[in-house]
CSV table of C-alpha atoms and ligand atoms in Angstrom, one decimal:
chain,number,residue,atom,x,y,z
A,280,UNK,CA,16.4,9.3,19.7
A,281,UNK,CA,13.9,11.7,19.5
A,282,UNK,CA,12.3,13.6,17.1
A,283,UNK,CA,13.6,16.5,18.7
A,284,UNK,CA,17.5,15.6,18.3
A,285,UNK,CA,16.7,15.2,14.5
A,286,UNK,CA,16.9,18.7,14.4
A,287,UNK,CA,13.3,19.5,13.9
A,288,UNK,CA,11.7,22.8,14.9
A,289,UNK,CA,9.4,23.0,17.9
A,290,UNK,CA,6.2,24.2,15.8
A,291,UNK,CA,6.7,20.5,13.4
A,292,UNK,CA,7.0,18.9,17.0
A,293,UNK,CA,4.0,19.6,18.5
A,294,UNK,CA,2.6,18.2,14.6
A,295,UNK,CA,4.6,15.2,15.4
A,296,UNK,CA,2.7,14.8,19.3
A,297,UNK,CA,-0.5,15.8,17.6
A,298,UNK,CA,-0.2,12.7,14.8
A,299,UNK,CA,0.4,10.4,18.3
A,300,UNK,CA,4.3,9.8,17.1
A,301,UNK,CA,6.5,9.3,20.5
A,302,UNK,CA,10.1,7.6,18.5
A,303,UNK,CA,10.7,8.0,14.8
A,304,UNK,CA,10.8,5.3,12.7
A,305,UNK,CA,14.4,4.4,11.2
A,306,UNK,CA,13.8,6.0,7.8
A,307,UNK,CA,12.4,8.9,9.9
A,308,UNK,CA,15.7,8.6,11.8
A,309,UNK,CA,18.0,8.5,9.0
A,310,UNK,CA,16.2,10.8,6.3
A,311,UNK,CA,15.0,13.7,8.5
A,312,UNK,CA,18.9,15.0,9.1
A,313,UNK,CA,19.6,14.7,5.8
A,314,UNK,CA,16.4,16.5,4.6
A,315,UNK,CA,17.2,19.2,6.5
A,316,UNK,CA,21.0,19.6,5.3
A,317,UNK,CA,19.3,20.0,1.9
A,318,UNK,CA,20.5,16.7,0.4
A,319,UNK,CA,18.8,14.6,-2.4
A,320,UNK,CA,17.6,11.0,-1.3
A,321,UNK,CA,17.2,7.6,-2.4
A,322,UNK,CA,14.8,6.7,0.2
A,323,UNK,CA,14.4,2.6,-0.6
A,324,UNK,CA,11.1,1.6,1.7
A,325,UNK,CA,7.6,0.4,1.6
A,326,UNK,CA,4.4,1.9,2.5
A,327,UNK,CA,4.0,0.9,6.6
A,328,UNK,CA,7.5,2.2,7.5
A,329,UNK,CA,6.8,5.7,7.8
A,330,UNK,CA,7.6,7.3,4.9
A,331,UNK,CA,5.6,9.7,4.2
A,332,UNK,CA,6.4,11.9,7.7
A,333,UNK,CA,10.3,11.4,6.8
A,334,UNK,CA,9.7,13.5,3.5
A,335,UNK,CA,6.7,15.5,5.1
A,336,UNK,CA,8.3,17.0,8.1
A,337,UNK,CA,12.0,18.2,7.2
A,338,UNK,CA,10.3,19.6,3.7
A,339,UNK,CA,7.6,21.8,5.6
A,340,UNK,CA,10.8,22.9,7.9
A,341,UNK,CA,12.6,24.0,4.5
A,342,UNK,CA,9.5,25.3,3.0
A,343,UNK,CA,9.0,29.3,3.2
A,344,UNK,CA,5.3,30.2,3.1
A,345,UNK,CA,3.4,32.8,1.1
A,346,UNK,CA,6.0,32.9,-1.9
A,347,UNK,CA,4.4,30.6,-4.2
A,348,UNK,CA,4.6,26.9,-4.7
A,349,UNK,CA,8.4,25.8,-3.1
A,350,UNK,CA,7.6,21.9,-2.7
A,351,UNK,CA,5.7,19.6,-4.9
A,352,UNK,CA,5.1,16.1,-4.0
A,353,UNK,CA,4.6,13.9,-7.0
A,354,UNK,CA,2.5,10.5,-6.2
A,355,UNK,CA,0.7,7.8,-8.5
A,356,UNK,CA,-2.6,7.6,-7.1
A,357,UNK,CA,-5.2,9.7,-5.6
A,358,UNK,CA,-5.4,7.6,-2.2
A,359,UNK,CA,-1.6,8.3,-1.8
A,360,UNK,CA,-1.9,12.0,-2.6
A,361,UNK,CA,-4.7,12.1,0.0
A,362,UNK,CA,-2.6,10.1,2.9
A,363,UNK,CA,0.3,12.2,2.1
A,364,UNK,CA,-1.8,15.5,2.3
A,365,UNK,CA,-3.4,14.0,5.5
A,366,UNK,CA,0.0,13.7,6.8
A,367,UNK,CA,0.5,17.3,5.8
A,368,UNK,CA,-2.3,18.7,7.3
A,369,UNK,CA,-1.6,17.4,10.5
A,370,UNK,CA,1.9,18.2,10.8
A,371,UNK,CA,1.5,21.9,9.4
A,372,UNK,CA,-0.9,22.8,12.1
A,373,UNK,CA,1.2,25.5,13.5
A,374,UNK,CA,3.3,26.2,10.6
A,375,UNK,CA,0.6,27.8,8.6
A,376,UNK,CA,2.0,26.0,5.4
A,377,UNK,CA,-0.9,25.9,2.9
A,378,UNK,CA,-1.0,23.2,0.5
A,379,UNK,CA,-3.6,22.0,-2.2
A,380,UNK,CA,-4.0,18.1,-3.2
A,381,UNK,CA,-4.9,17.4,-6.7
A,382,UNK,CA,-5.7,14.3,-8.8
A,383,UNK,CA,-7.9,13.6,-11.9
A,384,UNK,CA,-11.4,12.1,-11.6
A,385,UNK,CA,-12.7,14.6,-9.7
A,386,UNK,CA,-14.2,18.4,-11.0
A,387,UNK,CA,-10.7,21.0,-11.8
A,388,UNK,CA,-12.7,24.3,-10.8
A,389,UNK,CA,-12.3,23.5,-6.9
A,390,UNK,CA,-8.5,22.8,-7.5
A,391,UNK,CA,-7.7,25.7,-9.9
A,392,UNK,CA,-9.0,28.0,-7.3
A,393,UNK,CA,-7.7,26.3,-4.3
A,394,UNK,CA,-4.1,26.8,-6.5
A,395,UNK,CA,-5.4,30.5,-7.1
A,396,UNK,CA,-5.7,31.5,-3.6
A,397,UNK,CA,-2.2,30.8,-3.1
A,398,UNK,CA,-0.5,27.6,-1.6
A,399,UNK,CA,3.2,26.9,-0.7
A,400,UNK,CA,3.1,23.2,-1.2
A,401,UNK,CA,1.1,21.3,-4.0
A,402,UNK,CA,0.8,17.0,-3.6
A,403,UNK,CA,-0.1,15.9,-7.3
A,404,UNK,CA,-0.7,13.0,-9.7
A,405,UNK,CA,1.3,13.8,-12.8
A,406,UNK,CA,-1.8,13.9,-15.4
A,407,UNK,CA,-4.3,16.3,-13.5
A,408,UNK,CA,-1.1,18.6,-12.8
A,409,UNK,CA,-0.4,18.7,-16.5
A,410,UNK,CA,-3.4,19.5,-17.1
A,411,UNK,CA,-3.7,22.6,-14.2
A,412,UNK,CA,-0.5,23.5,-15.6
A,413,UNK,CA,-1.4,23.9,-19.6
A,414,UNK,CA,-4.4,25.8,-17.8
A,415,UNK,CA,-2.0,28.5,-16.8
A,416,UNK,CA,-3.7,27.5,-12.7
A,417,UNK,CA,-0.4,26.7,-11.5
A,418,UNK,CA,3.0,28.2,-11.5
A,419,UNK,CA,6.1,25.6,-10.9
A,420,UNK,CA,9.0,27.7,-11.8
A,421,UNK,CA,10.3,28.8,-7.9
A,422,UNK,CA,9.9,24.7,-6.7
A,423,UNK,CA,12.4,24.4,-4.6
A,424,UNK,CA,11.6,20.5,-3.2
A,425,UNK,CA,10.6,17.5,-5.3
A,426,UNK,CA,9.4,14.4,-3.9
A,427,UNK,CA,8.9,11.5,-6.2
A,428,UNK,CA,6.9,9.0,-4.0
A,429,UNK,CA,6.4,5.4,-5.2
A,430,UNK,CA,8.5,6.3,-8.2
A,431,UNK,CA,8.6,2.3,-9.3
A,432,UNK,CA,4.6,2.7,-9.0
A,433,UNK,CA,4.7,5.5,-11.6
A,434,UNK,CA,7.1,3.5,-13.7
A,435,UNK,CA,4.9,0.5,-13.5
A,436,UNK,CA,1.8,2.5,-14.1
A,437,UNK,CA,3.1,4.2,-17.2
A,438,UNK,CA,3.4,8.1,-15.8
A,439,UNK,CA,7.2,8.6,-16.6
A,440,UNK,CA,6.3,10.3,-19.7
A,441,UNK,CA,3.9,12.8,-17.5
A,442,UNK,CA,6.9,13.2,-14.7
A,443,UNK,CA,9.5,13.5,-17.1
A,444,UNK,CA,7.7,16.6,-18.7
A,445,UNK,CA,6.8,17.8,-15.1
A,446,UNK,CA,10.4,17.8,-14.4
A,447,UNK,CA,11.1,20.0,-17.3
A,448,UNK,CA,8.9,22.7,-15.8
A,449,UNK,CA,10.8,22.9,-12.4
A,450,UNK,CA,14.3,24.9,-11.9
A,451,UNK,CA,17.1,23.1,-12.1
A,452,UNK,CA,18.2,23.9,-9.2
A,453,UNK,CA,16.2,22.1,-6.6
A,454,UNK,CA,16.1,19.2,-3.7
A,455,UNK,CA,15.1,16.2,-5.0
A,456,UNK,CA,13.4,13.0,-2.7
A,457,UNK,CA,12.7,9.8,-4.1
A,458,UNK,CA,11.0,7.2,-2.6
A,459,UNK,CA,10.3,3.8,-3.8
A,460,UNK,CA,9.6,0.3,-2.8
A,461,UNK,CA,12.1,-1.3,-5.2
A,462,UNK,CA,15.5,-0.7,-6.8
A,463,UNK,CA,14.6,-1.7,-10.4
A,464,UNK,CA,16.5,-0.9,-13.3
A,465,UNK,CA,14.1,1.5,-14.5
A,466,UNK,CA,14.4,3.7,-10.9
A,467,UNK,CA,17.5,3.5,-11.0
A,468,UNK,CA,17.7,5.0,-14.2
A,469,UNK,CA,15.8,8.0,-13.2
A,470,UNK,CA,18.0,8.5,-9.9
A,471,UNK,CA,20.8,8.6,-12.2
A,472,UNK,CA,19.4,10.8,-14.6
A,473,UNK,CA,17.5,12.8,-12.1
A,474,UNK,CA,19.4,13.3,-8.6
A,475,UNK,CA,22.5,14.8,-7.2
A,476,UNK,CA,24.7,12.8,-5.4
A,477,UNK,CA,21.7,11.6,-3.1
A,478,UNK,CA,22.0,9.7,-0.1
A,479,UNK,CA,20.6,6.4,-0.4
A,480,UNK,CA,18.6,5.4,2.8
A,481,UNK,CA,17.4,1.6,2.8
A,482,UNK,CA,15.1,0.5,5.8
A,483,UNK,CA,13.2,-2.2,4.4
A,484,UNK,CA,15.1,-4.6,2.3
A,485,UNK,CA,12.5,-6.8,0.0
A,486,UNK,CA,12.3,-9.6,2.3
A,487,UNK,CA,12.0,-8.1,5.8
A,488,UNK,CA,8.6,-6.7,6.0
A,489,UNK,CA,6.9,-9.6,5.4
A,490,UNK,CA,8.6,-11.3,8.5
A,491,UNK,CA,6.0,-9.8,11.1
A,492,UNK,CA,3.1,-11.3,9.0
A,493,UNK,CA,2.0,-15.2,9.6
A,494,UNK,CA,1.5,-16.2,6.1
A,495,UNK,CA,-0.7,-19.4,5.4
A,496,UNK,CA,-2.1,-20.8,2.3
A,497,UNK,CA,-5.4,-22.4,2.4
A,498,UNK,CA,-5.7,-25.0,-0.9
A,499,UNK,CA,-9.6,-24.6,-2.0
A,500,UNK,CA,-11.2,-25.3,-5.0
A,501,UNK,CA,-12.1,-22.3,-7.1
A,502,UNK,CA,-16.1,-22.9,-6.9
A,503,UNK,CA,-15.5,-23.1,-3.0
A,504,UNK,CA,-14.0,-19.9,-2.8
A,505,UNK,CA,-16.5,-17.9,-1.4
A,506,UNK,CA,-18.0,-20.4,0.9
A,507,UNK,CA,-14.5,-20.9,2.5
A,508,UNK,CA,-14.0,-16.9,3.2
A,509,UNK,CA,-17.3,-16.7,4.6
A,510,UNK,CA,-16.5,-19.5,7.4
A,511,UNK,CA,-12.9,-17.7,8.0
A,512,UNK,CA,-14.7,-14.5,8.3
A,513,UNK,CA,-17.3,-15.6,10.7
A,514,UNK,CA,-15.0,-17.2,13.1
A,515,UNK,CA,-12.8,-14.1,13.2
A,516,UNK,CA,-15.5,-11.8,14.3
A,517,UNK,CA,-15.5,-8.7,13.9
A,518,UNK,CA,-11.6,-7.7,12.9
A,519,UNK,CA,-10.7,-5.7,10.0
A,520,UNK,CA,-10.2,-7.9,6.9
A,521,UNK,CA,-8.6,-6.8,3.4
A,522,UNK,CA,-9.5,-9.3,0.8
A,523,UNK,CA,-7.9,-9.2,-2.9
A,524,UNK,CA,-9.8,-10.6,-5.9
A,525,UNK,CA,-8.3,-10.4,-8.9
A,526,UNK,CA,-10.7,-8.0,-11.1
A,527,UNK,CA,-13.0,-5.4,-10.4
A,528,UNK,CA,-16.1,-7.3,-11.7
A,529,UNK,CA,-14.9,-10.2,-9.0
A,530,UNK,CA,-14.6,-7.7,-6.1
A,531,UNK,CA,-18.5,-5.9,-6.6
A,532,UNK,CA,-19.8,-9.8,-6.7
A,533,UNK,CA,-18.1,-11.1,-3.8
A,534,UNK,CA,-18.9,-7.9,-1.8
A,535,UNK,CA,-22.4,-8.6,-2.7
A,536,UNK,CA,-22.2,-12.1,-1.9
A,537,UNK,CA,-20.9,-11.7,1.6
A,538,UNK,CA,-23.6,-8.6,2.1
A,539,UNK,CA,-26.1,-11.4,1.6
A,540,UNK,CA,-24.5,-13.6,4.2
A,541,UNK,CA,-24.8,-10.9,7.0
A,542,UNK,CA,-21.3,-9.9,6.7
A,543,UNK,CA,-20.9,-5.9,6.5
A,544,UNK,CA,-18.5,-5.4,3.4
A,545,UNK,CA,-17.3,-2.5,1.3
A,546,UNK,CA,-15.5,-2.8,-2.2
A,547,UNK,CA,-13.2,-0.3,-3.5
A,548,UNK,CA,-11.1,-0.9,-7.3
A,549,UNK,CA,-9.8,1.3,-10.1
A,550,UNK,CA,-14.0,1.2,-11.4
A,551,UNK,CA,-15.6,3.6,-9.0
A,552,UNK,CA,-15.2,7.0,-8.7
A,553,UNK,CA,-13.4,8.7,-6.3
A,554,UNK,CA,-16.3,9.5,-4.1
A,555,UNK,CA,-17.3,5.8,-3.8
A,556,UNK,CA,-13.3,4.8,-3.1
A,557,UNK,CA,-13.5,7.3,-0.4
A,558,UNK,CA,-16.6,6.2,1.2
A,559,UNK,CA,-15.6,2.5,1.0
A,560,UNK,CA,-12.4,3.4,2.9
A,561,UNK,CA,-14.5,5.7,5.5
A,562,UNK,CA,-16.5,2.7,6.1
A,563,UNK,CA,-13.7,0.6,7.0
A,564,UNK,CA,-12.0,2.6,8.7
A,565,UNK,CA,-14.8,3.4,10.6
A,566,UNK,CA,-15.3,0.0,11.5
A,567,UNK,CA,-19.2,-0.1,9.6
A,568,UNK,CA,-17.8,-2.2,7.5
A,569,UNK,CA,-15.1,-4.8,8.8
A,570,UNK,CA,-14.5,-6.5,5.5
A,571,UNK,CA,-13.0,-4.3,2.4
A,572,UNK,CA,-12.9,-6.3,-1.0
A,573,UNK,CA,-9.9,-4.6,-3.1
A,574,UNK,CA,-8.0,-5.0,-6.4
A,575,UNK,CA,-4.3,-4.6,-6.9
A,576,UNK,CA,-5.1,-1.3,-8.2
A,577,UNK,CA,-6.2,0.4,-5.1
A,578,UNK,CA,-3.6,-1.8,-2.7
A,579,UNK,CA,-1.4,0.9,-2.3
A,580,UNK,CA,-3.4,4.0,-1.5
A,581,UNK,CA,-4.9,1.6,1.3
A,582,UNK,CA,-3.6,2.8,4.2
A,583,UNK,CA,-5.3,1.9,7.4
A,584,UNK,CA,-3.9,0.4,10.7
A,585,UNK,CA,-4.8,-2.3,12.3
A,586,UNK,CA,-5.8,-4.3,9.7
A,587,UNK,CA,-5.5,-7.5,11.3
A,588,UNK,CA,-5.9,-10.0,7.9
A,589,UNK,CA,-5.4,-9.6,4.6
A,590,UNK,CA,-7.0,-12.7,2.6
A,591,UNK,CA,-6.1,-13.2,-0.9
A,592,UNK,CA,-9.2,-14.3,-2.2
A,593,UNK,CA,-7.4,-14.9,-5.8
A,594,UNK,CA,-3.6,-14.7,-5.7
A,595,UNK,CA,-2.3,-12.1,-7.1
A,596,UNK,CA,-0.7,-11.5,-10.8
A,597,UNK,CA,2.8,-11.3,-9.3
A,598,UNK,CA,5.2,-11.9,-6.5
A,599,UNK,CA,5.9,-8.1,-6.1
A,600,UNK,CA,2.2,-7.3,-5.7
A,601,UNK,CA,1.7,-10.3,-3.3
A,602,UNK,CA,4.2,-8.6,-1.4
A,603,UNK,CA,2.3,-5.0,-1.6
A,604,UNK,CA,-1.3,-6.5,-0.7
A,605,UNK,CA,0.0,-8.6,2.5
A,606,UNK,CA,2.3,-5.2,3.4
A,607,UNK,CA,-1.2,-3.8,4.3
A,608,UNK,CA,-1.5,-5.9,7.6
A,609,UNK,CA,1.4,-5.2,10.4
A,610,UNK,CA,1.8,-1.5,10.0
A,611,UNK,CA,3.2,-0.1,11.9
A,612,UNK,CA,4.8,-2.3,14.5
A,613,UNK,CA,1.7,-4.5,14.5
A,614,UNK,CA,1.6,-8.3,13.6
A,615,UNK,CA,-0.6,-9.7,11.4
A,616,UNK,CA,-1.9,-12.2,8.9
A,617,UNK,CA,-1.8,-12.7,5.2
A,618,UNK,CA,-4.1,-16.3,4.1
A,619,UNK,CA,-3.9,-17.0,0.6
A,620,UNK,CA,-6.8,-19.3,-1.5
A,621,UNK,CA,-5.1,-21.1,-3.9
A,622,UNK,CA,-6.9,-23.1,-6.2
A,623,UNK,CA,-5.1,-25.6,-8.4
A,624,UNK,CA,-5.2,-22.8,-11.4
A,625,UNK,CA,-2.8,-20.5,-9.7
A,626,UNK,CA,0.0,-22.7,-8.7
A,627,UNK,CA,2.1,-20.9,-11.1
A,628,UNK,CA,2.4,-17.6,-9.4
A,629,UNK,CA,2.7,-19.2,-5.9
A,630,UNK,CA,6.2,-20.8,-7.3
A,631,UNK,CA,7.1,-16.9,-8.1
A,632,UNK,CA,5.8,-16.2,-4.6
A,633,UNK,CA,8.2,-18.4,-3.1
A,634,UNK,CA,11.4,-17.6,-5.1
A,635,UNK,CA,11.2,-14.1,-4.1
A,636,UNK,CA,10.4,-14.7,-0.5
A,637,UNK,CA,12.9,-17.3,-0.4
A,638,UNK,CA,10.6,-19.0,1.8
A,639,UNK,CA,7.7,-22.1,1.7
A,640,UNK,CA,4.3,-20.7,2.9
A,641,UNK,CA,2.6,-23.8,5.0
A,642,UNK,CA,-0.7,-25.0,4.2
A,643,UNK,CA,-3.7,-25.4,6.0
A,644,UNK,CA,-7.0,-26.6,6.3
A,645,UNK,CA,-9.9,-24.9,8.0
A,646,UNK,CA,-10.6,-27.3,10.7
A,647,UNK,CA,-14.3,-28.5,10.5
A,648,UNK,CA,-14.8,-27.1,6.9
A,649,UNK,CA,-16.2,-29.5,3.9
A,650,UNK,CA,-13.9,-29.3,1.2
A,651,UNK,CA,-14.6,-30.7,-2.1
A,652,UNK,CA,-12.1,-32.2,-4.7
A,653,UNK,CA,-9.4,-30.0,-4.9
A,654,UNK,CA,-5.4,-29.6,-5.5
A,655,UNK,CA,-2.5,-29.1,-3.3
A,656,UNK,CA,0.2,-26.9,-4.4
A,657,UNK,CA,3.2,-29.4,-3.8
A,658,UNK,CA,3.3,-33.0,-3.1
A,659,UNK,CA,6.7,-32.8,-1.9
A,660,UNK,CA,6.1,-30.4,0.7
A,661,UNK,CA,2.8,-31.4,1.8
A,662,UNK,CA,2.5,-34.7,3.8
A,663,UNK,CA,-1.2,-35.9,4.5
A,664,UNK,CA,-1.8,-36.8,8.3
A,665,UNK,CA,-2.9,-39.7,7.0
A,666,UNK,CA,0.3,-40.8,5.5
A,667,UNK,CA,-0.9,-40.6,1.8
A,668,UNK,CA,0.3,-38.0,-0.5
A,669,UNK,CA,-2.0,-35.1,-0.8
A,670,UNK,CA,-1.5,-34.2,-4.6
A,671,UNK,CA,-4.4,-35.7,-6.4
A,672,UNK,CA,-7.0,-33.5,-4.2
A,673,UNK,CA,-7.8,-34.0,-0.7
A,674,UNK,CA,-11.2,-35.4,-1.5
A,675,UNK,CA,-14.5,-34.5,-0.2
A,676,UNK,CA,-14.8,-34.0,3.0
A,677,UNK,CA,-17.9,-35.4,5.5
A,678,UNK,CA,-20.5,-33.1,6.7
A,679,UNK,CA,-19.2,-29.7,7.8
A,680,UNK,CA,-19.0,-30.8,11.4
A,681,UNK,CA,-18.3,-34.1,11.0
A,682,UNK,CA,-15.1,-33.6,9.5
A,683,UNK,CA,-11.9,-34.0,11.2
A,684,UNK,CA,-9.4,-32.9,9.0
A,685,UNK,CA,-5.7,-32.1,10.1
A,686,UNK,CA,-5.7,-27.9,11.3
A,687,UNK,CA,-2.3,-28.2,9.4
A,688,UNK,CA,-0.4,-29.9,6.6
A,689,UNK,CA,3.0,-30.1,5.9
A,690,UNK,CA,4.4,-26.7,7.3
A,691,UNK,CA,5.1,-24.5,10.6
A,692,UNK,CA,2.4,-21.7,10.8
A,693,UNK,CA,4.7,-19.2,9.5
A,694,UNK,CA,6.4,-19.0,6.2
A,695,UNK,CA,9.6,-21.0,7.2
A,696,UNK,CA,13.1,-19.6,5.4
A,697,UNK,CA,14.9,-21.6,3.6
A,698,UNK,CA,18.7,-21.9,4.2
B,117,AMP,P1,3.8,5.4,5.8
B,117,AMP,O1,4.9,4.5,5.6
B,117,AMP,O2,4.2,6.5,5.6
B,117,AMP,O3,2.4,5.0,4.8
B,117,AMP,O4,3.3,5.0,7.3
B,117,AMP,C1,2.8,4.2,7.9
B,117,AMP,C2,2.2,4.3,9.0
B,117,AMP,O5,2.8,4.6,10.3
B,117,AMP,C3,0.9,5.4,9.1
B,117,AMP,O6,-0.2,4.9,9.9
B,117,AMP,C4,1.2,6.5,9.7
B,117,AMP,O7,0.9,7.2,10.5
B,117,AMP,C5,2.3,5.9,11.2
B,117,AMP,N1,3.5,5.9,11.4
B,117,AMP,C6,4.5,6.7,10.6
B,117,AMP,N2,5.4,7.5,11.6
B,117,AMP,C7,5.4,7.1,13.1
B,117,AMP,C8,5.9,7.2,13.5
B,117,AMP,N3,6.9,7.9,14.3
B,117,AMP,N4,5.5,6.3,15.1
B,117,AMP,C9,4.2,5.8,15.1
B,117,AMP,N5,3.5,5.5,13.5
B,117,AMP,C10,4.3,6.3,12.6
């Protein structure tokens, strides 16, 4: 199937080839003809599936120019807003569409001026859009197509009251496209109350995207996490690695520690300004900082190809966050690997994660690393190569180079699926 066969006009096909896409992804194949036909859509799809182009391309084709704001895309984070606007920029090279991207945390005046000059499409985070509307800077009364991107995230982040107010500002007759990584009861309620006979398109049932990602646990005690990470990063060489910590404080501290060890590192989290986040992402994308330390708040917005490794320096709080974190690697068909450091304090969330995945994660040791006393997650699973059960901690290793621990314990390299 080609983009042409999906019904896209030549001027959009030019944008598609400029973006370097040759074949549509499954969500694009399914969504584009339906959006062109004017249908409402529920897309159950994670980031990484090509969902952004799946709505941007047909939306551009249906959006008239120079007649006021006709299309509105509402999204939870600034990073996502920027990422979507980037796809619009590329795809609209030949179409003449004008767009504005609006989000909080930066000056409002440039956004007001941009809107005043006239735009056809607005990409927005909910709070700032309402602010702009209350100042009379944007007229939403002629919107024909609404996109709610990452609806589950907007609900999780408590944006729904704002989104509801935005819906109240739009004409009742309009096309609605809703995308969400998960179909939680909250999202279903929104679908029922907002969409009109939607076509449901599901390209990645929750377990699918993680299957391409090699997942491994590295049991390690809390105090050795940094040493283990440094050792791993040095062995990996110059590959693009995304490291997750539990808090922004830990992200800052870890990135300073890595820098001191001679590993160029950038950090991105909710406590950083928009400009700082963008600088960090740019340095990571350009390879100036091959390591990016991040927290969950910003995980969804990290749209960087060729992330070969995701390392959970701290385990996430929920299984859902785990799936989102590791989904940053193995983008657009590539393969990737996810390593999770697991200290004794973090075993509980591992059980949730494994229940969600329906599989058990393999445990590995880093060959030659000198481990201190620590606990491994599941005595039944981990059979020490020496025949002893490993639940009481792996014990102290010998000197760094002398320790000949087994490279792998109790598992295959990948997650093994339970029947
Ligand atoms: P998304 O799910 O929209 O965040 O897209 C994930 C990544 O896939 C982005 O880096 C896109 O540039 C890339 N992508 C989207 N559609 C295609 C396609 N048809 N062919 C190749 N790459 C694509």
